[in-house]
Coordinates of C-alpha atoms in Angstrom, one line a residue:
Chain D
M46 CA 0.0 0.0 0.0
A47 CA 2.7 2.4 1.0
T48 CA 4.7 1.6 -2.1
S49 CA 1.8 2.1 -4.4
M50 CA 1.0 5.5 -2.8
L51 CA 4.6 6.5 -3.0
C52 CA 4.8 5.3 -6.6
R53 CA 1.8 7.4 -7.5
R54 CA 3.2 10.5 -5.8
T55 CA 6.6 10.1 -7.4
A56 CA 5.0 9.5 -10.8
I57 CA 3.1 12.8 -10.6
F58 CA 6.2 14.6 -9.4
S59 CA 8.5 13.3 -12.1
W60 CA 5.9 14.0 -14.8
A61 CA 5.5 17.6 -13.6
I62 CA 9.2 18.3 -13.5
R63 CA 10.3 16.7 -16.7
G64 CA 14.0 16.9 -17.3
V65 CA 14.9 18.4 -13.9
S66 CA 15.3 15.3 -11.9
P67 CA 18.2 15.2 -9.4
L68 CA 17.4 11.5 -8.7
K69 CA 18.5 8.8 -11.0
S70 CA 15.1 7.6 -12.3
Y71 CA 15.5 4.0 -13.2
N72 CA 12.6 2.7 -15.2
P73 CA 12.8 -1.1 -15.3
A74 CA 11.2 -2.9 -18.1
S75 CA 9.6 -5.3 -15.7
S76 CA 8.3 -3.0 -12.9
H77 CA 5.8 -4.5 -10.5
C78 CA 2.2 -3.3 -10.9
G79 CA 3.4 -1.2 -13.8
L80 CA 4.3 1.8 -11.7
L81 CA 7.4 3.9 -11.9
H82 CA 10.0 2.9 -9.3
Q83 CA 12.7 5.4 -8.7
I84 CA 16.0 4.2 -7.3
A85 CA 17.7 7.0 -5.4
N86 CA 21.4 6.0 -5.5
Y87 CA 23.6 8.0 -3.3
N88 CA 26.1 9.9 -5.4
P89 CA 29.3 8.0 -4.9
K90 CA 32.3 9.6 -3.4
P91 CA 34.4 11.0 -6.3
L92 CA 37.1 8.5 -7.1
K93 CA 40.2 10.7 -7.0
L94 CA 42.6 8.5 -8.8
N95 CA 44.8 11.4 -9.8
L96 CA 45.3 10.1 -13.3
K97 CA 46.6 13.3 -14.7
D98 CA 49.6 13.7 -12.3
P99 CA 50.5 10.2 -11.1
Y100 CA 53.4 9.6 -8.7
I101 CA 55.2 6.5 -9.9
P102 CA 58.3 6.0 -7.8
D103 CA 61.7 5.4 -9.5
R104 CA 62.6 1.8 -8.9
E105 CA 66.3 2.2 -9.6
S106 CA 67.1 5.3 -7.6
E107 CA 68.3 5.0 -4.0
K108 CA 66.3 8.0 -2.8
T109 CA 62.9 6.2 -3.1
P110 CA 62.0 4.7 0.3
E111 CA 62.0 0.9 0.5
W112 CA 58.3 0.6 1.1
Q113 CA 57.6 2.2 -2.3
K114 CA 59.5 -0.7 -4.0
T115 CA 57.5 -3.5 -2.4
A116 CA 55.0 -5.7 -4.3
K117 CA 52.1 -4.4 -2.2
Y118 CA 52.8 -0.8 -3.3
D119 CA 53.1 -2.0 -6.9
R120 CA 49.6 -3.5 -6.7
K121 CA 48.3 -0.3 -5.3
L122 CA 49.9 1.6 -8.1
F123 CA 48.3 -0.7 -10.6
G124 CA 45.0 -0.4 -8.9
R125 CA 45.1 3.4 -9.0
Y126 CA 46.6 4.1 -12.4
G127 CA 46.1 0.9 -14.4
S128 CA 48.5 -0.1 -17.1
S129 CA 50.0 3.4 -17.3
S130 CA 51.8 2.7 -14.0
G131 CA 54.1 0.4 -15.9
I132 CA 53.7 -2.6 -13.7
D133 CA 53.4 -6.1 -15.2
P134 CA 49.9 -7.3 -14.4
A135 CA 51.2 -10.8 -13.7
K136 CA 52.8 -9.5 -10.6
L137 CA 49.4 -8.8 -9.1
W138 CA 48.8 -12.5 -8.3
P139 CA 50.8 -14.5 -5.8
S140 CA 53.9 -16.3 -7.1
H141 CA 54.0 -20.1 -7.1
A142 CA 55.9 -20.2 -3.8
Q143 CA 53.5 -17.8 -2.2
L144 CA 50.6 -19.8 -3.6
E145 CA 52.0 -23.0 -2.1
E146 CA 52.2 -21.3 1.2
M147 CA 48.6 -20.1 0.9
I148 CA 47.4 -23.5 0.0
A149 CA 49.2 -25.1 2.9
E150 CA 47.8 -22.5 5.3
E151 CA 44.3 -23.0 4.0
R152 CA 44.6 -26.8 4.3
E153 CA 45.6 -26.4 7.9
W154 CA 43.2 -23.7 9.1
N155 CA 40.2 -24.2 6.8
P156 CA 39.3 -27.8 6.4
P157 CA 36.8 -28.8 3.8
L158 CA 33.1 -29.0 4.5
Q159 CA 32.9 -32.8 4.9
V160 CA 35.7 -32.9 7.4
M161 CA 34.0 -30.1 9.4
L162 CA 30.7 -31.8 9.4
K163 CA 32.3 -35.1 10.5
N164 CA 34.0 -33.3 13.4
V165 CA 30.8 -31.6 14.4
E166 CA 29.0 -34.9 14.3
A167 CA 31.6 -36.6 16.4
K168 CA 31.5 -33.9 19.0
T169 CA 27.7 -34.0 19.3
K170 CA 27.8 -37.8 19.5
E171 CA 30.4 -37.6 22.3
A172 CA 28.4 -35.0 24.2
N173 CA 25.2 -37.0 23.8
A174 CA 26.9 -40.2 25.0
K175 CA 28.3 -38.4 28.0
R176 CA 24.9 -36.9 28.8
L177 CA 23.2 -40.3 28.4
A178 CA 25.8 -42.0 30.6
R179 CA 25.3 -39.4 33.3
E180 CA 21.6 -39.6 33.1
K181 CA 21.7 -43.4 33.3
L182 CA 23.9 -43.1 36.4
V183 CA 21.5 -40.7 38.0
A184 CA 18.5 -42.9 37.2
A185 CA 20.2 -46.0 38.6
N186 CA 21.1 -44.1 41.8
M187 CA 17.6 -42.7 42.1
A188 CA 16.2 -46.2 41.7
K189 CA 18.4 -47.3 44.6
M190 CA 17.2 -44.4 46.7
P191 CA 14.1 -45.9 48.4
K192 CA 16.0 -48.9 49.6
M193 CA 18.9 -46.7 50.8
V194 CA 16.4 -44.4 52.6
A195 CA 14.7 -47.4 54.3
D196 CA 18.1 -48.9 55.3
W197 CA 19.2 -45.6 56.8
R198 CA 16.0 -45.2 58.7
K199 CA 16.2 -48.8 59.9
E200 CA 19.8 -48.2 61.1
K201 CA 18.8 -45.1 63.0
R202 CA 15.9 -46.9 64.5
E203 CA 18.1 -49.8 65.6
A204 CA 20.7 -47.5 67.0
K205 CA 18.1 -45.8 69.0
Q206 CA 16.7 -49.1 70.1
K207 CA 20.1 -50.4 71.1
L208 CA 20.7 -47.3 73.2
K209 CA 17.4 -47.8 74.9
D210 CA 18.2 -51.5 75.5
E211 CA 21.6 -50.6 76.9
K212 CA 20.0 -48.2 79.3
A213 CA 17.3 -50.7 80.3
R214 CA 20.0 -53.4 80.9
R215 CA 22.1 -51.1 83.0
E216 CA 19.0 -50.1 85.0
R217 CA 18.2 -53.8 85.5
L218 CA 21.7 -54.6 86.6
L219 CA 21.7 -51.7 89.1
A220 CA 18.4 -52.9 90.5
E221 CA 19.7 -56.4 90.7
A222 CA 22.8 -55.2 92.5
R223 CA 20.7 -53.1 94.8
E224 CA 18.6 -56.2 95.6
R225 CA 21.6 -58.4 96.3
F226 CA 23.8 -56.1 98.2
G227 CA 21.1 -53.9 99.8
Y228 CA 22.5 -50.5 98.8
A229 CA 22.9 -48.4 95.6
M230 CA 26.5 -49.1 94.6
D231 CA 28.7 -47.5 92.0
P232 CA 28.5 -49.5 88.7
R233 CA 32.2 -48.9 88.3
S234 CA 33.2 -50.7 91.5
P235 CA 34.8 -54.3 91.2
K236 CA 31.9 -55.9 93.2
F237 CA 29.4 -54.7 90.7
L238 CA 31.5 -56.0 87.9
E239 CA 31.9 -59.4 89.6
M240 CA 28.1 -59.6 90.0
V241 CA 27.7 -58.7 86.4
S242 CA 30.0 -61.4 85.2
E243 CA 28.2 -64.0 87.5
I244 CA 24.9 -63.1 86.0
E245 CA 26.3 -63.4 82.5
K246 CA 27.7 -66.9 83.3
E247 CA 24.4 -68.0 84.5
E248 CA 22.7 -66.7 81.4
K249 CA 25.2 -68.5 79.2
K250 CA 24.6 -71.8 81.0
K251 CA 20.9 -71.3 80.6
R252 CA 21.2 -70.7 77.0
K253 CA 23.4 -73.7 76.5
L254 CA 20.9 -75.9 78.2
M255 CA 18.1 -74.5 76.1
K256 CA 20.1 -75.2 72.9
R257 CA 20.9 -78.7 73.9
R258 CA 17.2 -79.4 74.7
L259 CA 16.1 -78.0 71.4
K260 CA 18.7 -80.1 69.6
E261 CA 17.5 -83.2 71.3
E262 CA 14.0 -82.5 70.6
Q263 CA 14.8 -81.9 66.9
S264 CA 16.9 -85.1 66.7
H265 CA 14.0 -87.0 68.3
L266 CA 11.4 -85.6 66.0
P267 CA 12.9 -86.3 62.5
P268 CA 13.4 -90.1 63.0
A269 CA 9.9 -90.2 64.4
A270 CA 8.6 -88.1 61.5
S271 CA 10.5 -90.2 58.9
S272 CA 9.4 -93.5 60.5
A273 CA 5.9 -92.2 60.5
A274 CA 6.2 -91.1 56.8
S275 CA 7.7 -94.5 55.8
S276 CA 5.1 -96.5 57.7
S277 CA 2.2 -94.5 56.2
Chain A
M196 CA -7.0 18.0 -28.8
S197 CA -8.7 19.5 -25.7
F198 CA -6.7 21.8 -23.4
T199 CA -5.2 19.7 -20.5
R200 CA -4.9 21.6 -17.3
K201 CA -1.6 21.3 -15.5
P202 CA -2.0 19.7 -12.1
G203 CA -0.7 21.9 -9.3
G204 CA -1.7 25.1 -11.2
K205 CA -0.5 28.5 -9.8
A206 CA 1.3 26.9 -6.9
L207 CA 3.5 25.0 -9.3
D208 CA 4.2 28.3 -11.3
I209 CA 5.3 30.0 -8.1
L210 CA 7.5 27.1 -7.2
Q211 CA 9.2 27.1 -10.5
N212 CA 9.8 30.9 -10.5
L213 CA 11.1 31.2 -7.0
P214 CA 14.8 31.5 -6.5
R215 CA 17.0 28.5 -5.6
I216 CA 16.9 27.4 -2.0
S217 CA 20.1 28.3 -0.1
L218 CA 21.0 29.1 3.5
A219 CA 20.1 32.7 2.9
N220 CA 16.4 31.7 2.2
L221 CA 15.9 29.3 5.0
R222 CA 15.0 29.8 8.6
P223 CA 13.8 27.3 11.2
E224 CA 10.0 27.0 12.0
P225 CA 9.1 29.4 14.8
G226 CA 8.9 27.5 18.0
T227 CA 11.4 24.8 17.2
K228 CA 14.5 26.5 18.3
K229 CA 14.7 27.6 21.9
A230 CA 17.4 30.1 22.8
E231 CA 19.9 28.6 25.2
K232 CA 20.6 30.1 28.6
K233 CA 23.9 32.0 28.4
R234 CA 25.7 31.3 31.7
G235 CA 27.2 34.2 33.6
R236 CA 25.1 36.8 31.9
G237 CA 21.9 38.5 33.1
Q238 CA 19.6 38.0 36.0
H239 CA 18.9 34.3 35.3
G240 CA 22.2 33.1 33.8
G241 CA 24.4 35.1 36.1
N242 CA 25.1 35.3 39.9
R243 CA 26.1 31.7 40.6
S244 CA 25.6 30.6 37.0
G245 CA 23.6 27.5 37.8
R246 CA 26.4 26.0 40.0
G247 CA 24.7 26.0 43.3
H248 CA 26.0 27.4 46.7
K249 CA 29.6 26.9 47.8
G250 CA 31.1 23.4 48.3
E251 CA 32.4 21.0 45.8
R252 CA 29.5 21.6 43.4
Q253 CA 30.2 25.2 42.9
R254 CA 33.9 24.9 43.0
G255 CA 34.0 22.0 40.6
N256 CA 35.8 19.5 42.9
R257 CA 33.3 16.7 43.0
P258 CA 34.7 13.2 43.3
R259 CA 34.7 10.7 40.4
L260 CA 31.6 9.1 39.0
G261 CA 30.4 6.2 41.1
F262 CA 32.0 7.4 44.3
E263 CA 29.6 7.1 47.3
G264 CA 31.3 9.1 49.9
G265 CA 33.5 6.3 51.1
Q266 CA 30.9 3.5 51.2
T267 CA 31.8 0.7 48.9
P268 CA 30.3 1.8 45.6
F269 CA 27.8 -0.2 43.7
Y270 CA 30.1 -0.9 40.8
L271 CA 32.6 -2.5 43.3
A272 CA 30.2 -4.1 45.7
I273 CA 28.6 -6.3 43.1
P274 CA 30.7 -9.5 42.5
K275 CA 32.0 -10.3 39.0
Y276 CA 30.5 -13.0 36.9
G277 CA 31.4 -14.1 33.4
Y278 CA 28.6 -12.3 31.6
N279 CA 31.0 -10.2 29.6
E280 CA 33.8 -12.7 29.4
G281 CA 35.2 -13.0 25.9
H282 CA 32.7 -10.3 24.7
S283 CA 35.3 -8.9 22.4
R284 CA 35.7 -12.2 20.7
R285 CA 32.0 -12.8 20.0
A286 CA 30.6 -12.4 16.5
Q287 CA 28.2 -9.5 16.1
Y288 CA 25.4 -9.2 13.5
Q289 CA 23.9 -5.8 12.9
P290 CA 20.1 -6.1 13.0
L291 CA 18.1 -5.1 10.0
T292 CA 14.4 -4.8 10.7
L293 CA 11.8 -5.4 8.0
N294 CA 10.5 -1.9 8.8
R295 CA 13.8 -0.5 7.8
L296 CA 14.0 -2.6 4.7
Q297 CA 10.6 -1.5 3.6
Y298 CA 11.6 2.1 4.3
L299 CA 14.7 1.8 2.2
I300 CA 12.8 0.2 -0.7
D301 CA 10.1 2.8 -0.5
L302 CA 12.5 5.6 -0.6
G303 CA 14.3 4.0 -3.5
R304 CA 17.6 3.6 -1.7
V305 CA 17.6 -0.1 -2.3
D306 CA 16.6 -1.7 -5.6
P307 CA 14.2 -4.6 -5.2
T308 CA 14.5 -5.5 -8.9
Q309 CA 18.0 -6.7 -8.3
P310 CA 19.3 -9.1 -5.7
I311 CA 19.8 -7.3 -2.4
D312 CA 23.2 -7.9 -1.0
L313 CA 25.1 -6.4 1.9
T314 CA 26.9 -4.2 -0.7
Q315 CA 23.6 -2.8 -1.8
L316 CA 22.5 -2.2 1.8
V317 CA 25.7 -0.4 2.6
N318 CA 25.5 1.6 -0.6
G319 CA 22.0 2.7 0.2
R320 CA 23.3 3.5 3.7
G321 CA 20.7 1.2 5.2
V322 CA 23.1 -0.5 7.6
T323 CA 26.6 0.4 9.0
I324 CA 28.9 -2.6 9.2
Q325 CA 32.3 -2.5 10.9
P326 CA 34.2 -5.6 9.9
Q327 CA 37.1 -4.6 12.2
K328 CA 34.8 -4.7 15.2
R329 CA 33.9 -8.4 15.1
D330 CA 30.9 -7.7 12.9
Y331 CA 30.2 -10.7 10.8
G332 CA 27.4 -9.2 8.8
V333 CA 23.7 -8.4 9.0
Q334 CA 20.8 -10.3 10.6
L335 CA 17.2 -10.0 9.5
V336 CA 14.9 -9.3 12.3
G337 CA 11.2 -9.9 12.2
E338 CA 10.1 -6.5 13.5
G339 CA 7.7 -5.0 10.9
A340 CA 6.7 -8.4 9.5
G341 CA 3.1 -7.2 9.5
I342 CA 3.6 -4.3 7.1
F343 CA 6.3 -5.7 4.9
A344 CA 5.1 -5.8 1.3
A345 CA 8.0 -6.1 -1.1
K346 CA 9.1 -9.0 -3.3
V347 CA 12.9 -9.2 -2.9
N348 CA 15.8 -11.6 -3.3
I349 CA 17.8 -10.8 -0.2
E350 CA 21.0 -12.3 1.1
V351 CA 21.9 -11.8 4.8
Q352 CA 24.1 -13.5 7.3
M353 CA 21.4 -14.5 9.8
A354 CA 17.6 -14.4 9.6
S355 CA 14.9 -15.0 12.1
E356 CA 12.1 -17.4 11.2
E357 CA 9.5 -14.6 11.3
A358 CA 11.5 -12.5 8.9
I359 CA 12.0 -15.4 6.5
A360 CA 8.2 -16.1 6.6
A361 CA 7.4 -12.4 5.9
I362 CA 9.7 -12.3 2.9
E363 CA 8.6 -15.6 1.4
R364 CA 4.9 -14.7 1.9
N365 CA 5.4 -11.8 -0.5
G366 CA 7.0 -14.0 -3.1
G367 CA 10.6 -13.3 -2.3
M368 CA 13.7 -15.3 -1.5
V369 CA 16.0 -15.3 1.5
T370 CA 19.4 -16.8 1.7
T371 CA 21.8 -16.8 4.6
G372 CA 25.5 -16.7 3.7
F373 CA 28.7 -16.6 5.6
Y374 CA 31.5 -14.1 5.0
D375 CA 34.8 -14.4 6.8
P376 CA 36.1 -11.0 8.0
R377 CA 38.3 -10.3 5.0
S378 CA 35.6 -11.1 2.5
L379 CA 33.2 -9.0 4.6
A380 CA 35.5 -6.0 4.4
V381 CA 35.7 -6.5 0.6
L382 CA 32.0 -6.9 0.3
C383 CA 31.2 -3.7 2.3
K384 CA 33.8 -1.5 0.6
P385 CA 34.4 -2.9 -2.8
V386 CA 35.8 0.2 -4.5
P387 CA 38.7 0.8 -2.1
F388 CA 39.5 -2.9 -2.4
F389 CA 39.5 -2.7 -6.2
I390 CA 41.8 0.3 -6.0
S391 CA 44.3 -1.7 -3.9
G392 CA 44.9 -3.9 -6.9
Q393 CA 44.5 -7.3 -5.2
P394 CA 42.7 -10.2 -6.8
I395 CA 39.3 -10.9 -5.4
P396 CA 39.8 -13.5 -2.6
K397 CA 37.7 -16.6 -2.3
R398 CA 35.2 -16.7 0.5
M399 CA 36.2 -19.1 3.3
L400 CA 33.8 -21.6 4.8
P401 CA 32.3 -21.0 8.2
G402 CA 34.0 -22.4 11.3
E403 CA 32.7 -25.5 13.0
D404 CA 30.5 -23.5 15.3
M405 CA 28.5 -22.0 12.4
V406 CA 28.6 -24.8 9.9
T407 CA 25.5 -26.4 11.4
Y408 CA 23.6 -23.1 11.0
Y409 CA 24.5 -22.7 7.4
T410 CA 23.8 -26.3 6.4
D411 CA 20.3 -26.1 7.9
A412 CA 17.5 -25.6 5.4
T413 CA 15.2 -24.0 8.1
N414 CA 17.7 -21.1 8.2
R415 CA 17.9 -21.0 4.3
G416 CA 21.6 -21.6 4.6
Y417 CA 23.7 -21.3 1.5
L418 CA 25.3 -24.7 2.1
A419 CA 22.0 -26.5 2.6
D420 CA 20.3 -28.8 0.1
P421 CA 18.0 -27.0 -2.3
E422 CA 15.3 -29.7 -2.1
K423 CA 15.3 -29.4 1.7
I424 CA 15.0 -25.6 1.3
Q425 CA 11.9 -26.1 -0.9
K426 CA 10.4 -28.4 1.7
A427 CA 11.2 -25.9 4.5
R428 CA 9.5 -23.2 2.5
I429 CA 6.3 -25.2 2.3
A430 CA 6.5 -26.2 6.0
L431 CA 7.0 -22.6 7.0
A432 CA 4.0 -21.5 4.9
R433 CA 1.9 -24.1 6.7
K434 CA 3.2 -23.0 10.1
Y435 CA 2.5 -19.3 9.6
G436 CA -0.7 -19.9 7.7
Y437 CA -0.1 -18.2 4.3
V438 CA -0.2 -19.5 0.7
L439 CA 3.3 -19.9 -0.6
P440 CA 3.4 -18.1 -3.9
D441 CA 5.0 -20.0 -6.8
I442 CA 8.0 -17.9 -7.8
S443 CA 8.7 -20.0 -10.9
K444 CA 5.7 -18.4 -12.6
D445 CA 7.0 -14.9 -11.7
E446 CA 8.4 -12.6 -14.4
L447 CA 11.4 -11.8 -12.1
F448 CA 12.0 -15.5 -11.5
H449 CA 15.5 -15.4 -12.9
M450 CA 16.5 -12.5 -10.6
L451 CA 14.8 -14.1 -7.6
S452 CA 16.6 -17.4 -8.1
M453 CA 20.1 -15.8 -8.3
V454 CA 22.3 -17.3 -5.6
K455 CA 26.0 -16.9 -5.1
N456 CA 28.5 -19.7 -5.2
P457 CA 29.8 -20.5 -1.7
R458 CA 33.3 -19.1 -2.8
Q459 CA 31.9 -16.1 -4.6
I460 CA 31.8 -12.6 -3.0
F461 CA 30.2 -10.6 -5.8
F462 CA 27.6 -11.5 -8.3
G463 CA 29.2 -11.7 -11.7
L464 CA 32.8 -11.7 -10.4
S465 CA 34.8 -14.8 -9.6
P466 CA 37.6 -15.1 -7.1
G467 CA 41.0 -14.5 -8.6
W468 CA 39.9 -11.6 -10.9
V469 CA 41.4 -8.2 -10.6
V470 CA 39.1 -5.3 -11.2
N471 CA 40.8 -2.1 -12.4
M472 CA 38.8 1.1 -11.8
A473 CA 41.2 3.4 -13.7
E474 CA 40.7 1.7 -17.0
K475 CA 37.4 -0.1 -16.2
K476 CA 38.9 -3.5 -17.1
I477 CA 38.8 -6.9 -15.5
L478 CA 42.0 -9.0 -15.5
K479 CA 41.7 -12.8 -15.1
P480 CA 44.5 -15.1 -14.3
T481 CA 45.6 -17.7 -16.9
D482 CA 48.1 -19.8 -14.8
D483 CA 46.8 -23.3 -14.2
K484 CA 47.8 -23.4 -10.6
L485 CA 46.1 -20.1 -9.8
L486 CA 43.0 -21.1 -11.7
Q487 CA 42.9 -24.3 -9.7
Y488 CA 43.4 -22.5 -6.4
Y489 CA 40.7 -19.9 -7.1
S490 CA 38.2 -22.4 -8.3
S491 CA 38.6 -25.0 -5.5

């Protein structure tokens, strides 16, 4: 819409002021929607090549500075003055030795497209593999978590229970000592310790007797059971 | 033949007969220019001349910017973090909005009947690129996608999806191409380069970090497969909900389908050629090795 409005306005303007147009009116043969399209090129900066009075340094003389005898300066001379600068155009391109250097440098620093794509693919693959491995590890560890949590909780519970049991045992022993000796004695004294060892021995004997009885019962039972099974 | 009245009439007559506009005939619109206060003169500009009363303010001895009277200043209290680390090594792409592009086309600064290149944009003073300041080119930004109405063949260095959609909706073509810094300098200022007498260099391929961007059809990369690009065009049209115009039936199809070779910097000029501005001639190398190098 804007373009068409502008086109119409510029068309009227150019028609009215025929021949006095500061803009370069470019009338393309295939203009869209058949309207005049003006291209306003900026007037380029004047190319001051100084062709009438060129300075071309004297190559043989000693007075000309060294930098005016270099290949770079020669190229610039040719660029400014063309063939009238008296420079062989073949010197503009790199020599064979320089070309070899350029090719070697390019081969080192600018690998071809296929090589680059392969490198990129390898890098992405490696990164993906690393990420996958890490994620797998994390998932495995997370799967172990419930069991680890339960174990830890059990341990804590058992430790607490153990402490409670210890305390209860110590209380019982103190009460036992109190009963036996008639006064509250220090649990660290030798008498107390003797009493404790006695109690333990009695406990051990009891346990051994219990075990023996259980074994006997078990040894009695199986032959009876097997005889019963074989008979029936 | 009936008499045709000139449009504009008397106003146009006056306009044509008035003298040429010069600085002597011009003055600013009343109310636009406000007279500045001359310090040290008059009732309002004089006395303390707007410097305040005694102290550092009047005597011009204020401490440096950021100083907070001895308290650890804000710019030192905040710890450093690597936001700006390596900022001077990051590639920069000057944004080009579709608003600006439309403005340039409307004013005639950029020619839509020829392929639009970074050279054309710089010639029309549409963007300012500084290749020496880590600028790697121009990026097309989707601002103004709603009003964009121009059929162009544009080549930029990066483009957002919205911008690509807006241009393709109007029957245009977008391409994203990479220019290494030397090629970019040559592209932005071709005439000084031609005057230096060097042969046109060949464009280098992007580094590994940008290769994936330019081989992707969704970015219309210049290294991507043309068939994939066509598929991407159709997919984008479906995504944004517009009918993709068939540019092969267009009268400007040849211009719209012009794409540069990955090693080419200018349309119509190959690497290895020397352009001479003094005699308006192009010199081409004939040596086999040189030809092989420049066409590799």
